[in-house]
mmCIF file of C-alpha atoms in Angstrom:
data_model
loop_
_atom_site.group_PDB
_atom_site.id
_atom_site.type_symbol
_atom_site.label_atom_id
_atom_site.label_comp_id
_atom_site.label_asym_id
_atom_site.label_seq_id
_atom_site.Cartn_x
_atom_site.Cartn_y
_atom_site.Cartn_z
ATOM 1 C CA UNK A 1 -26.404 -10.438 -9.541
ATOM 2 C CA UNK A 2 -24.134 -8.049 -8.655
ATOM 3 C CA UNK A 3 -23.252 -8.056 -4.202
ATOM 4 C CA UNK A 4 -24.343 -4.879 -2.282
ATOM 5 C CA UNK A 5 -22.141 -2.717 -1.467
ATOM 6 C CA UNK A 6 -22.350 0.485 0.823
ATOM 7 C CA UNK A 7 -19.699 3.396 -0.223
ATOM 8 C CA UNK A 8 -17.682 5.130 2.486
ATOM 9 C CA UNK A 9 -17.969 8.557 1.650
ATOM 10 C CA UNK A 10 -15.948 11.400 3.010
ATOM 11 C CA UNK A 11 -16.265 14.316 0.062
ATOM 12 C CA UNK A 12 -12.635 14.338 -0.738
ATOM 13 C CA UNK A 13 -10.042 12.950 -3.146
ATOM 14 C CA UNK A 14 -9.377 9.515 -2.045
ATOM 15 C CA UNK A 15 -13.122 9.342 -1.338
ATOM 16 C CA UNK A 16 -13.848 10.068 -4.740
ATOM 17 C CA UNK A 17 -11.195 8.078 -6.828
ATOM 18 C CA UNK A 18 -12.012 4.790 -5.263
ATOM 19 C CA UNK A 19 -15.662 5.489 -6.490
ATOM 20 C CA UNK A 20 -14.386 5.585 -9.429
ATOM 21 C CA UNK A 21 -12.506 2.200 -9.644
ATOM 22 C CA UNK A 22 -14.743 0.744 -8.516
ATOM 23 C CA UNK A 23 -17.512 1.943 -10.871
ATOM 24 C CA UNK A 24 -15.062 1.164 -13.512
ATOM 25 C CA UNK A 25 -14.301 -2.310 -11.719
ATOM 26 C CA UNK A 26 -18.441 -2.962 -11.670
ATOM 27 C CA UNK A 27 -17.713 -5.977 -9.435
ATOM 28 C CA UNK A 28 -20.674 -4.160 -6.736
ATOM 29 C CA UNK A 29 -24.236 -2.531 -6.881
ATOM 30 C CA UNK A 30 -23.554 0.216 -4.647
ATOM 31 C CA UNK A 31 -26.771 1.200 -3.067
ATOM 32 C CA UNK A 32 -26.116 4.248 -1.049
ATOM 33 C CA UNK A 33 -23.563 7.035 0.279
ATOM 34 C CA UNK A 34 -22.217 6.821 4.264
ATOM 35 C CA UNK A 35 -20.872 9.930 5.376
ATOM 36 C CA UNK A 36 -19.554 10.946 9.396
ATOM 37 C CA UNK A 37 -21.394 13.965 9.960
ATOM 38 C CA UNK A 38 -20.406 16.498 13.218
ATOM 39 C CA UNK A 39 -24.292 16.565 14.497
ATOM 40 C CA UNK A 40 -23.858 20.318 16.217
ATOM 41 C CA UNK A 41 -22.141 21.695 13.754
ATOM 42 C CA UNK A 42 -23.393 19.809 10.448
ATOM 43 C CA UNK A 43 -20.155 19.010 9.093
ATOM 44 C CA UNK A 44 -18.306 16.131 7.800
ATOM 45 C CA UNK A 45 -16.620 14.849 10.139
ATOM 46 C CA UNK A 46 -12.687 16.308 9.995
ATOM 47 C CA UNK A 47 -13.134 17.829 6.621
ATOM 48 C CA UNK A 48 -15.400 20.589 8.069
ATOM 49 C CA UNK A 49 -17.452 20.592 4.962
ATOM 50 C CA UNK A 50 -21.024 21.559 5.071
ATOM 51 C CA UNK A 51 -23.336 19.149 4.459
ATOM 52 C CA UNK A 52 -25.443 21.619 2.158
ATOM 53 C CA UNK A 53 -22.240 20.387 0.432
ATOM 54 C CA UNK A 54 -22.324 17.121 1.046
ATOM 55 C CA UNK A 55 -26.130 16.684 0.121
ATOM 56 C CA UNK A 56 -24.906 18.515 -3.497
ATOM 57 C CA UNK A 57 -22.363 15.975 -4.173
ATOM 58 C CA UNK A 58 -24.421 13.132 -3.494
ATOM 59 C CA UNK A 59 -26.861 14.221 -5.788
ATOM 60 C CA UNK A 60 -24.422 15.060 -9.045
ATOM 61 C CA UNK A 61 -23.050 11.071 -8.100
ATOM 62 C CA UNK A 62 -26.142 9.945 -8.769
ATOM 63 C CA UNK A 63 -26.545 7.892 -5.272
ATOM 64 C CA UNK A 64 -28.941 7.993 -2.012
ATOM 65 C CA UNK A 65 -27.040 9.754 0.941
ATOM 66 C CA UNK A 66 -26.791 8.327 4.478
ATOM 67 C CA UNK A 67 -25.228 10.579 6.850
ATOM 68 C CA UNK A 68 -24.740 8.784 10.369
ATOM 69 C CA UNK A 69 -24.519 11.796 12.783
ATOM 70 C CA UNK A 70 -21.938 11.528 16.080
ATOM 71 C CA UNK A 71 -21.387 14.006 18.793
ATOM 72 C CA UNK A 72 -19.193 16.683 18.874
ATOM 73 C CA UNK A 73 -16.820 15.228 20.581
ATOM 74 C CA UNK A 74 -17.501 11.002 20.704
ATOM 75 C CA UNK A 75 -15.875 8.463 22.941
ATOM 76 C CA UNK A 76 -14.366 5.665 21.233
ATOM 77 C CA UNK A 77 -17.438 3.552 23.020
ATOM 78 C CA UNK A 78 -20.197 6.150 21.563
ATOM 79 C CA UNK A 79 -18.469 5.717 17.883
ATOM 80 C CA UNK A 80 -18.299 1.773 17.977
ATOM 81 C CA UNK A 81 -22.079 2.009 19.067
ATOM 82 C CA UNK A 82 -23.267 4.333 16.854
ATOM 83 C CA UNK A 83 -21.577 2.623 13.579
ATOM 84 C CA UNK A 84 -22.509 -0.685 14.466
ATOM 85 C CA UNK A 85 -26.053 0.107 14.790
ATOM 86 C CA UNK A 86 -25.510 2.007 11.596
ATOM 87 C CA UNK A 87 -23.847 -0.893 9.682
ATOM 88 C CA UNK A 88 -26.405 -3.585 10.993
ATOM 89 C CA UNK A 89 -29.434 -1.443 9.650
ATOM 90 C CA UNK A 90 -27.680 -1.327 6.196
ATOM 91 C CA UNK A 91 -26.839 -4.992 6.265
ATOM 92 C CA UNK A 92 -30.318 -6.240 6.949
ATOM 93 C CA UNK A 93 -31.015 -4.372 3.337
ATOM 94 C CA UNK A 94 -28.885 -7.025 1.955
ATOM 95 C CA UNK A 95 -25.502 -5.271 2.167
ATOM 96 C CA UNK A 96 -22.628 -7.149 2.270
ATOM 97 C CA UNK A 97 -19.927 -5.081 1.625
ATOM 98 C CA UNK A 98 -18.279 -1.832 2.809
ATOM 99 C CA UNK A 99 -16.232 0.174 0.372
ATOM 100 C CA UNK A 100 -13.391 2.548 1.910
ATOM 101 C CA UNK A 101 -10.608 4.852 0.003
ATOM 102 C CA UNK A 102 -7.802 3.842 2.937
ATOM 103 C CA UNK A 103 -4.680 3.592 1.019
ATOM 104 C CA UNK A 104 -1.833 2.460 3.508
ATOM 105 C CA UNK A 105 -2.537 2.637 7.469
ATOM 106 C CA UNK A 106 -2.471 -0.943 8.506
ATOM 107 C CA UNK A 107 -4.562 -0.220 12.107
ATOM 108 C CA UNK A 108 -7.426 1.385 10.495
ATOM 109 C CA UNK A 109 -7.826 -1.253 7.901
ATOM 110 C CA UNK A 110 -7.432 -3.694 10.487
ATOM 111 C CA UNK A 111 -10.244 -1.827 12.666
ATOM 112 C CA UNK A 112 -12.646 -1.623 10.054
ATOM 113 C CA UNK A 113 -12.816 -5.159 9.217
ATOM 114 C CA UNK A 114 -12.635 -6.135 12.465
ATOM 115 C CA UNK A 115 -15.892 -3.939 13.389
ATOM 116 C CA UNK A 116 -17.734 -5.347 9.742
ATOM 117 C CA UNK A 117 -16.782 -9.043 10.909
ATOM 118 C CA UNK A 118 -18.750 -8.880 14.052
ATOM 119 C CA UNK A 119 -21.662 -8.189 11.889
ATOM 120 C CA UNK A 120 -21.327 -10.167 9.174
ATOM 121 C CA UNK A 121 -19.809 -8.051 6.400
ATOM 122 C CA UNK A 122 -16.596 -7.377 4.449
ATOM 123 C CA UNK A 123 -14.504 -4.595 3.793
ATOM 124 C CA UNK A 124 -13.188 -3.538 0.439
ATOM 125 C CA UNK A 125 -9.817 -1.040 -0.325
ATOM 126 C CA UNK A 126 -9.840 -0.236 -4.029
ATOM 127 C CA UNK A 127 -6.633 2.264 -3.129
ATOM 128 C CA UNK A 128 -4.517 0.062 -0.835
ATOM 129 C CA UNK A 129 -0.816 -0.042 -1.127
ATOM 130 C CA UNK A 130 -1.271 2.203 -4.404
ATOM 131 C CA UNK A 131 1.606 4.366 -4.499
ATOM 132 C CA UNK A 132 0.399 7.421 -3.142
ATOM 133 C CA UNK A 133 2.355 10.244 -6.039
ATOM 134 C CA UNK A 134 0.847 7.551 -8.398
ATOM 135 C CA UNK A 135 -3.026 7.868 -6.783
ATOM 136 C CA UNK A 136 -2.584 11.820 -6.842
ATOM 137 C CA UNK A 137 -1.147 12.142 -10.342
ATOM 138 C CA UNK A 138 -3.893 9.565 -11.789
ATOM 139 C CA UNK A 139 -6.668 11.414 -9.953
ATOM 140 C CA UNK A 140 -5.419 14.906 -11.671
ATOM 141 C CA UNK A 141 -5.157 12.923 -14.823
ATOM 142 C CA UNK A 142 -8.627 11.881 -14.828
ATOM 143 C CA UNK A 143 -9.788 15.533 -14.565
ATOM 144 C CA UNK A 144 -10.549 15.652 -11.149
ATOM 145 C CA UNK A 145 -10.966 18.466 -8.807
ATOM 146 C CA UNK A 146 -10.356 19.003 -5.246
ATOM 147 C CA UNK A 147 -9.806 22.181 -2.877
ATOM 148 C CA UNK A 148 -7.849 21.302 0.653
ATOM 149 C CA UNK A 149 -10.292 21.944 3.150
ATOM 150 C CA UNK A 150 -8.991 21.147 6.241
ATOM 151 C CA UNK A 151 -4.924 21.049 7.235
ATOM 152 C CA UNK A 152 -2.721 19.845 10.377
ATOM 153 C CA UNK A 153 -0.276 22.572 11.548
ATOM 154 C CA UNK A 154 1.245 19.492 12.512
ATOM 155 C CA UNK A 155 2.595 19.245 9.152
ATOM 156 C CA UNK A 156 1.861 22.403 7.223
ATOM 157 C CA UNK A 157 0.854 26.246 7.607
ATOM 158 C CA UNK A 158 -2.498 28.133 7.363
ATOM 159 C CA UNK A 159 -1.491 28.917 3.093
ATOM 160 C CA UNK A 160 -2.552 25.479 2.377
ATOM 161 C CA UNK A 161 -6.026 25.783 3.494
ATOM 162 C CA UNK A 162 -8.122 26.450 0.725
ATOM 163 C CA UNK A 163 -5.976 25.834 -2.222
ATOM 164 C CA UNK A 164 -6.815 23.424 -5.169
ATOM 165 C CA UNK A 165 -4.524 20.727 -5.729
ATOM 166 C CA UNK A 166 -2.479 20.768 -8.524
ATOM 167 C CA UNK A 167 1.021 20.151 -9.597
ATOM 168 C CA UNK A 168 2.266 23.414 -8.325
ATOM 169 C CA UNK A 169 0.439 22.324 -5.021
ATOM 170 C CA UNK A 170 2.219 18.821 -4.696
ATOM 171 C CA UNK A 171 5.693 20.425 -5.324
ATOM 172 C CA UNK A 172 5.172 22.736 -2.746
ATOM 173 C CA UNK A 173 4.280 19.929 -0.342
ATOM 174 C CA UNK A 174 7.249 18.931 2.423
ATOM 175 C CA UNK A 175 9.515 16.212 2.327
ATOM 176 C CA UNK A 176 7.495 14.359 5.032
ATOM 177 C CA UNK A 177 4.100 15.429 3.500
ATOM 178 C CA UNK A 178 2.358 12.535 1.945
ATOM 179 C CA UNK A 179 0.964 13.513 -1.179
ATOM 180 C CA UNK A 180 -2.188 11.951 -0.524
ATOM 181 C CA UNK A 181 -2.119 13.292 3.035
ATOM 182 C CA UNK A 182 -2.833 9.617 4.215
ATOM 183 C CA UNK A 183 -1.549 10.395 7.523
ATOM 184 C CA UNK A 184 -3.631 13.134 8.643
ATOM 185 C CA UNK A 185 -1.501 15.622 6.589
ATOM 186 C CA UNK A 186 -4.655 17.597 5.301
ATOM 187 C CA UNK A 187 -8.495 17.001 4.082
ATOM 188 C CA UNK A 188 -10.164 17.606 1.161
ATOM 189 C CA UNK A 189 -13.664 18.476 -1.149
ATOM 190 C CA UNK A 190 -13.876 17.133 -4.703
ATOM 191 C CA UNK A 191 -16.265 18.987 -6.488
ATOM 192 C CA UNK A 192 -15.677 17.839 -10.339
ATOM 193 C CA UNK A 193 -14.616 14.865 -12.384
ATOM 194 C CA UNK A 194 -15.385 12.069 -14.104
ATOM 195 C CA UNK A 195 -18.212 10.433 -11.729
ATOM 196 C CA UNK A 196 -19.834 13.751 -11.453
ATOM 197 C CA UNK A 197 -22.447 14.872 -13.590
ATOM 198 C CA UNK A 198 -22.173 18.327 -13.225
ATOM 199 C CA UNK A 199 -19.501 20.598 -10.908
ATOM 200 C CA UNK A 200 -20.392 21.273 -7.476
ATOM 201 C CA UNK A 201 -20.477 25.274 -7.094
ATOM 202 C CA UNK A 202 -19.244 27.139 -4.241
ATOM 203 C CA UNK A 203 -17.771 30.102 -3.148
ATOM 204 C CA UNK A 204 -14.395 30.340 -1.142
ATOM 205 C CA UNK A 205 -15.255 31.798 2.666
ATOM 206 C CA UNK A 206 -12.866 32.597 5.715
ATOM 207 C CA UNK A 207 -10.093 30.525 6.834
ATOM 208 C CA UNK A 208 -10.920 29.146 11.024
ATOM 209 C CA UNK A 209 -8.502 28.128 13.761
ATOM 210 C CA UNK A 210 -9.859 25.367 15.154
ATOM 211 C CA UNK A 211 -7.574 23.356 18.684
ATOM 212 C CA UNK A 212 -8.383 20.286 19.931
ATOM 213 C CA UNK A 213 -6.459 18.897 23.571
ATOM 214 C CA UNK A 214 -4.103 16.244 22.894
ATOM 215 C CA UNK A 215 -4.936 13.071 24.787
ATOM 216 C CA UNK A 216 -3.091 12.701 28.217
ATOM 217 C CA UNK A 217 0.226 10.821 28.094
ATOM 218 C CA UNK A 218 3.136 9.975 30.444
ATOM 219 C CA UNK A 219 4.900 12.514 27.951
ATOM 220 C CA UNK A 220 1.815 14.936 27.987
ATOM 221 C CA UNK A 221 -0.094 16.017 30.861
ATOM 222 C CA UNK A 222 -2.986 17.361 28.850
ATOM 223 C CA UNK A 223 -1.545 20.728 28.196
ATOM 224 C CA UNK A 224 -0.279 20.794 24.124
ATOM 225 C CA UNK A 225 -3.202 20.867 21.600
ATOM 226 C CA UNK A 226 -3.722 19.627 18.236
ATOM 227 C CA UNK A 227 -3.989 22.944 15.667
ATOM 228 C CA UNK A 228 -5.980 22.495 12.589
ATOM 229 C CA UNK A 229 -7.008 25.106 10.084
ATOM 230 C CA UNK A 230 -10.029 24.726 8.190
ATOM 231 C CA UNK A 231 -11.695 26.597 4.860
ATOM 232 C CA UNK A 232 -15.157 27.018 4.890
ATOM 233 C CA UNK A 233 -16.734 26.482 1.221
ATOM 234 C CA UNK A 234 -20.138 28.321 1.114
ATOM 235 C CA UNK A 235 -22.494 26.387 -1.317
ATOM 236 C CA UNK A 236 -23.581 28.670 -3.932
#
């Protein structure tokens, strides 16, 4: 008997090749999809991705869909409540397990198993400390496909939003750009590949500025803002 696992799901590339590991790894029965989901606004959470979307890809992977809806805008308090009663409900099914695509960012990983320790289950990285030009160029490999659906002006301009990833793509990426965008860099939407058993159609629509205050610092007073430019995908 195989453990229980629950997938975190978040509709883009990394998302979608740790799936696939660990399908191909067949160390876990995963029993379900968990995907953050914007409640107002019925998005994923940071990849702005509809979850008409969501619901499409769910059902080409071949796997029940839980989508654990936060506010628009939740407290760190609200999110740690809202997960854990989340994560207990799916561990009192017999899950022990909780499978993320992190690849690198020590805190987060550190976070997550923190939070899954209180309640009695583990965390699993098929991705971490995978060299990130390695993950991207094994993904394309593989025959999968993505679209960037969210970016940081942080780190790049409104011409990335909405534009497949490719080779052309990653050369065109900045010096300081990971190419997995593991830092925030940009989001993503896979919508064919290997785990899926047919593509995901959808039409292109119009490009949004979305700003978000930075949080208040001795440095900032609450006046810079975060810019983010996002590509709505219109399920077809």
């Amino acid at each position: 008997m195989r453990p229980k696992a629950i997938f975190n799901w978040s509709s883009g590339k990394d998302s979608a090749l740790a799936l696939y590991k660990t399908l191909q790894g067949d160390q876990f029965e995963i029993t379900s999809l968990l995907t953050s989901i914007n409640k107002e606004f019925q998005r994923i959470s940071m990849h702005g991705v509809h979850v008409s979307l969501l619901e499409k890809q769910a059902g080409s992977l071949g796997f029940p869909l839980i989508k654990m809806e936060l506010p628009k805008e939740p407290s760190m308090e609200e999110y740690r409540e809202i997960m854990s009663k989340t994560m207990s409900e799916i561990k009192s099914q017999g899950v022990t397990y909780s499978i993320f695509g992190d690849i690198f960012l020590g805190d987060l990983r550190k976070y997550r198993e923190d939070q899954l320790q209180s309640i009695g289950m583990e965390a699993v990285f098929p991705l971490w400390k995978i060299n990130t030009t390695d993950l991207i160029c094994e993904f394309l490999d593989l025959g999968f496909k993505t679209i960037i659906t969210c970016v940081n002006e942080t780190y790049l301009d409104k011409s990335f939003a909405g534009r497949i990833i490719d080779q052309d793509l990653i050369r065109d990426l900045p010096e300081n750009v990971d190419p997995c965008g593991e830092n925030g860099e940009f989001h993503t939407f896979t919508f064919d590949g290997p785990i899926f058993k047919s593509p995901i159609d959808f039409e292109i629509g119009e490009i949004v500025k979305k700003t978000y205050p930075k949080p208040k610092s001795d440095d900032n007073q609450g006046e810079e803002e975060y810019v983010f430019w996002f590509c709505d995908l219109i399920s077809k």
